[in-house]
Amino acid sequence: MTNTRRQLGRWWGWLVLTTVALACLVSVRYYAAADLDSSPLLLLFRGAMLSSHFTLLSLLLLLPVLLLLLLLSRPKLVIPVGVLYVALILAALLIDTQVYHLYRFHINAGVMNLLFGGAARETFVFPPDMYLEAALIFLGIVAVVAVCAGLAWRYVRKGPPRRSIRGPAILFVTVATLVFHGVHIWADAVANKSIVRQTEVLPFRYAATAKRMLRRLGFEVRSGSTLVAASHKGSGLAYPLRPLTCEASQSTPNVIFIVVDSWRFDAIGPKITPNLHKFAQRAVRFENHFSGGNATRIGIFSLFYGIPGTYWHRILAERRRPVFIEELLKRDYEIAVLRSAPLYSPEFDRTIFAGLPNLRMRSEGHRPYEWDRSLTNDFRAFLEQRDPERPFFAFLFYDSPHSFDMPPDYPVPFKPNGKRVNYLELHRLKDVRPFYNRYLNSVHYVDSLMGEALELIDSHGLLESSIVLITGDHGQEFNDTKKGYWGHSSNFTRYQTGVPFMLYAPDLEPRVLRHRTSHFDVVPTILQRYFACSSPVEDYSVGRSLFREGGRDVLLMSEYADFAIVQPQLIAVVREHGLDLVDANYSELEGASLAPHVISIALEHKRRFYGIGPLDRE
């Protein structure tokens, strides 16, 4: 090995140490958001964990740089490449900390699917100054890494030191690794949540467990939650449990779903949504309504299928349409699917509308407000061109509030109206009012388009033969709990899961209902009331009629990574380590527990459509 290659090898070791140190520094942001126990002993455990985790991760990630220097021992090439490579790693880690700050999960398969699924530009709409700020931050990272790498290269060029730090460094990492995994094995065995939760903050985490071995050796090991165990079970899909039995009808109503992305339960009223407020006087208004989750994928899934979002991946794998759509097709409905954002992200074209011909995959325009305008125009064209001899189903899914968007010249009623939404600044935003006003103004803009759509329905004389449902896919939080939660997909409070809901039909008396309802109840209501389906609701849904009071004290909601059992005053979030029990404001509950019947209901809902049969008595 040449002297230059040896020097580069030593330099690579210092680059690894630099990466570990900077990664540990960046990771402090995870714990700032997580608000975990920080007693002295836990801080020691956290230090051992971070040292072990990021050393192993850095060694693996920097192997390409090591291979490069072995193949090409040219410092002027290897060092700049190494600096840029490490800067990219740290930038990705920093982005992940920001995602965790906002949503309390890491960049995962669901996020990557949105990024690389062909709809990233439509899904993530950011102001130009946010990109500029991100670029400056990245340049700062490059500068820090370059300085560290330059100092390391200058140091190794002086020749081997009299006393190498290689041995002490290896010893330190070895001890840290043994302490980290050893303590975690013990904590996992005795169900010590304060320790186990420390590991869940980190990306690409791995912490050793040994419950089976400990049991074989005769040690007492606490069993994990039945809910956690069930979250990893599954088999073939059995949805519906039996084919539906529905009677034919000569007067089949048109069905129109109007849905608004990120529409929270209280963003409605005469000033925010004047057109809907006027229409609501003719409809049944449900004022305590919940989505099936806190994200678009799950919200729309629960609306159409009437089953928990935990079935999403199996439904997607089998491309199984909901029984509601199947019944529409049996009755020869003309179907218009009009989504503002691309239909394939999430994969509604391969789930709810799988196999339907000539699907409208995306809208015209470059901004959400333009896509919403395009959607409304296309609905107008559909009504003018449809076959009047056939009933129709129309799905209008507006997007502007998701991106806080509206036309530049739109006359905003709520002031001051925030000029931009910089997600890099949300966690330190002191005055939420301009930001919240911008959201309300975007809802007001969409209300103008929904008012236009409703006027089109009325002007074509369709209200006497149509069901019109208006709701949101999920809510939107503005740090309402004062715990640093913004947007959605991060918790299961009413701010992120509660949505407006109103139902119009010619036979319904306008009124306000305040009992608890959910998206799970929509399909059973329509199929029973308007399609004369006599099949037991349990065969195809976990819901019940919207008009039936009671029986909804347990809602099984889900998101990208976890699921939750949501009760009026208690939320149980099911994670890998077990249950996190919080109140309606997402404050942790000490000493609380789930009643056995609540666990039984949740498990039954989660297992019913896998055809597993009765619960295992383990």
Tab-separated table of N, CA and C in Angstrom, residues 39-98:
chain	number	residue	atom	x	y	z
A	39	SER	N	-33.520	11.688	32.655
A	39	SER	CA	-32.800	11.514	33.915
A	39	SER	C	-31.336	11.210	33.618
A	40	PRO	N	-30.423	11.412	34.582
A	40	PRO	CA	-28.989	11.182	34.327
A	40	PRO	C	-28.669	9.789	33.768
A	41	LEU	N	-29.280	8.742	34.334
A	41	LEU	CA	-29.006	7.386	33.841
A	41	LEU	C	-29.496	7.200	32.414
A	42	LEU	N	-30.642	7.770	32.115
A	42	LEU	CA	-31.155	7.659	30.746
A	42	LEU	C	-30.309	8.468	29.770
A	43	LEU	N	-29.760	9.566	30.211
A	43	LEU	CA	-28.863	10.330	29.348
A	43	LEU	C	-27.593	9.539	29.053
A	44	LEU	N	-27.093	8.787	30.044
A	44	LEU	CA	-25.940	7.911	29.800
A	44	LEU	C	-26.290	6.834	28.790
A	45	PHE	N	-27.474	6.236	28.944
A	45	PHE	CA	-27.931	5.233	27.977
A	45	PHE	C	-28.069	5.842	26.591
A	46	ARG	N	-28.631	7.052	26.550
A	46	ARG	CA	-28.806	7.725	25.262
A	46	ARG	C	-27.460	7.995	24.603
A	47	GLY	N	-26.466	8.403	25.396
A	47	GLY	CA	-25.134	8.644	24.842
A	47	GLY	C	-24.519	7.381	24.278
A	48	ALA	N	-24.642	6.260	25.011
A	48	ALA	CA	-24.128	4.982	24.512
A	48	ALA	C	-24.861	4.567	23.239
A	49	MET	N	-26.157	4.773	23.230
A	49	MET	CA	-26.957	4.411	22.057
A	49	MET	C	-26.558	5.224	20.830
A	50	LEU	N	-26.431	6.530	20.997
A	50	LEU	CA	-26.072	7.382	19.860
A	50	LEU	C	-24.684	7.044	19.333
A	51	SER	N	-23.747	6.834	20.236
A	51	SER	CA	-22.379	6.500	19.816
A	51	SER	C	-22.362	5.201	19.034
A	52	SER	N	-23.032	4.194	19.552
A	52	SER	CA	-23.061	2.888	18.883
A	52	SER	C	-23.806	2.967	17.554
A	53	HIS	N	-24.989	3.585	17.588
A	53	HIS	CA	-25.852	3.619	16.398
A	53	HIS	C	-25.195	4.359	15.236
A	54	PHE	N	-24.696	5.556	15.505
A	54	PHE	CA	-24.160	6.356	14.406
A	54	PHE	C	-22.759	5.899	13.978
A	55	THR	N	-22.035	5.209	14.847
A	55	THR	CA	-20.762	4.637	14.404
A	55	THR	C	-21.002	3.537	13.389
A	56	LEU	N	-21.889	2.614	13.714
A	56	LEU	CA	-22.197	1.530	12.776
A	56	LEU	C	-22.784	2.081	11.487
A	57	LEU	N	-23.706	3.041	11.618
A	57	LEU	CA	-24.345	3.612	10.438
A	57	LEU	C	-23.328	4.349	9.572
A	58	SER	N	-22.424	5.089	10.186
A	58	SER	CA	-21.414	5.841	9.430
A	58	SER	C	-20.431	4.905	8.737
A	59	LEU	N	-20.012	3.840	9.421
A	59	LEU	CA	-19.106	2.870	8.800
A	59	LEU	C	-19.730	2.259	7.555
A	60	LEU	N	-21.004	1.935	7.640
A	60	LEU	CA	-21.686	1.334	6.484
A	60	LEU	C	-21.869	2.353	5.357
A	61	LEU	N	-22.305	3.552	5.720
A	61	LEU	CA	-22.588	4.543	4.689
A	61	LEU	C	-21.325	5.065	4.007
A	62	LEU	N	-20.186	5.055	4.707
A	62	LEU	CA	-18.957	5.589	4.131
A	62	LEU	C	-18.095	4.530	3.448
A	63	LEU	N	-18.615	3.320	3.322
A	63	LEU	CA	-17.873	2.289	2.590
A	63	LEU	C	-17.593	2.685	1.135
A	64	PRO	N	-18.521	3.355	0.423
A	64	PRO	CA	-18.201	3.792	-0.945
A	64	PRO	C	-16.982	4.713	-1.012
A	65	VAL	N	-16.817	5.600	-0.015
A	65	VAL	CA	-15.646	6.485	-0.011
A	65	VAL	C	-14.376	5.665	0.204
A	66	LEU	N	-14.449	4.661	1.090
A	66	LEU	CA	-13.300	3.779	1.315
A	66	LEU	C	-12.937	3.024	0.039
A	67	LEU	N	-13.924	2.536	-0.664
A	67	LEU	CA	-13.669	1.822	-1.919
A	67	LEU	C	-13.045	2.761	-2.944
A	68	LEU	N	-13.511	3.993	-2.993
A	68	LEU	CA	-12.968	4.961	-3.944
A	68	LEU	C	-11.495	5.231	-3.679
A	69	LEU	N	-11.119	5.412	-2.408
A	69	LEU	CA	-9.715	5.727	-2.120
A	69	LEU	C	-8.810	4.516	-2.330
A	70	LEU	N	-9.363	3.313	-2.199
A	70	LEU	CA	-8.577	2.114	-2.474
A	70	LEU	C	-8.327	1.967	-3.978
A	71	LEU	N	-9.309	2.387	-4.782
A	71	LEU	CA	-9.168	2.282	-6.235
A	71	LEU	C	-8.381	3.450	-6.810
A	72	LEU	N	-8.603	4.652	-6.264
A	72	LEU	CA	-7.957	5.857	-6.787
A	72	LEU	C	-7.343	6.636	-5.623
A	73	SER	N	-6.070	6.490	-5.422
A	73	SER	CA	-5.407	7.173	-4.301
A	73	SER	C	-5.001	8.582	-4.705
A	74	ARG	N	-6.035	9.376	-5.036
A	74	ARG	CA	-5.803	10.764	-5.461
A	74	ARG	C	-6.558	11.690	-4.505
A	75	PRO	N	-5.856	12.298	-3.563
A	75	PRO	CA	-6.505	13.138	-2.547
A	75	PRO	C	-7.373	14.245	-3.132
A	76	LYS	N	-6.955	14.868	-4.252
A	76	LYS	CA	-7.724	15.968	-4.820
A	76	LYS	C	-9.080	15.516	-5.352
A	77	LEU	N	-9.220	14.210	-5.580
A	77	LEU	CA	-10.507	13.669	-6.005
A	77	LEU	C	-11.267	13.089	-4.821
A	78	VAL	N	-10.569	12.271	-4.018
A	78	VAL	CA	-11.227	11.539	-2.936
A	78	VAL	C	-11.776	12.479	-1.868
A	79	ILE	N	-10.993	13.471	-1.464
A	79	ILE	CA	-11.417	14.342	-0.363
A	79	ILE	C	-12.662	15.158	-0.721
A	80	PRO	N	-12.723	15.837	-1.877
A	80	PRO	CA	-13.960	16.563	-2.217
A	80	PRO	C	-15.174	15.641	-2.326
A	81	VAL	N	-14.974	14.458	-2.934
A	81	VAL	CA	-16.091	13.517	-3.041
A	81	VAL	C	-16.562	13.099	-1.648
A	82	GLY	N	-15.596	12.815	-0.752
A	82	GLY	CA	-15.946	12.427	0.609
A	82	GLY	C	-16.690	13.523	1.344
A	83	VAL	N	-16.234	14.753	1.175
A	83	VAL	CA	-16.891	15.887	1.832
A	83	VAL	C	-18.337	16.033	1.350
A	84	LEU	N	-18.531	16.003	0.041
A	84	LEU	CA	-19.880	16.144	-0.509
A	84	LEU	C	-20.781	14.990	-0.068
A	85	TYR	N	-20.219	13.789	-0.046
A	85	TYR	CA	-20.981	12.607	0.331
A	85	TYR	C	-21.446	12.698	1.785
A	86	VAL	N	-20.538	13.066	2.677
A	86	VAL	CA	-20.903	13.208	4.092
A	86	VAL	C	-21.905	14.344	4.276
A	87	ALA	N	-21.738	15.430	3.543
A	87	ALA	CA	-22.679	16.547	3.637
A	87	ALA	C	-24.084	16.110	3.225
A	88	LEU	N	-24.176	15.278	2.191
A	88	LEU	CA	-25.483	14.768	1.755
A	88	LEU	C	-26.105	13.878	2.833
A	89	ILE	N	-25.282	13.047	3.471
A	89	ILE	CA	-25.784	12.189	4.550
A	89	ILE	C	-26.330	13.037	5.696
A	90	LEU	N	-25.577	14.028	6.103
A	90	LEU	CA	-26.008	14.880	7.213
A	90	LEU	C	-27.222	15.721	6.834
A	91	ALA	N	-27.280	16.158	5.585
A	91	ALA	CA	-28.451	16.920	5.134
A	91	ALA	C	-29.703	16.047	5.174
A	92	ALA	N	-29.570	14.792	4.739
A	92	ALA	CA	-30.706	13.864	4.791
A	92	ALA	C	-31.150	13.640	6.232
A	93	LEU	N	-30.182	13.522	7.132
A	93	LEU	CA	-30.506	13.346	8.548
A	93	LEU	C	-31.213	14.581	9.098
A	94	LEU	N	-30.747	15.753	8.696
A	94	LEU	CA	-31.363	16.991	9.157
A	94	LEU	C	-32.795	17.116	8.637
A	95	ILE	N	-32.999	16.730	7.383
A	95	ILE	CA	-34.363	16.739	6.823
A	95	ILE	C	-35.262	15.794	7.605
A	96	ASP	N	-34.711	14.628	7.954
A	96	ASP	CA	-35.492	13.657	8.707
A	96	ASP	C	-35.867	14.200	10.086
A	97	THR	N	-34.948	14.954	10.707
A	97	THR	CA	-35.298	15.550	12.003
A	97	THR	C	-36.440	16.543	11.854
A	98	GLN	N	-36.471	17.261	10.719
A	98	GLN	CA	-37.560	18.211	10.495
A	98	GLN	C	-38.882	17.479	10.284
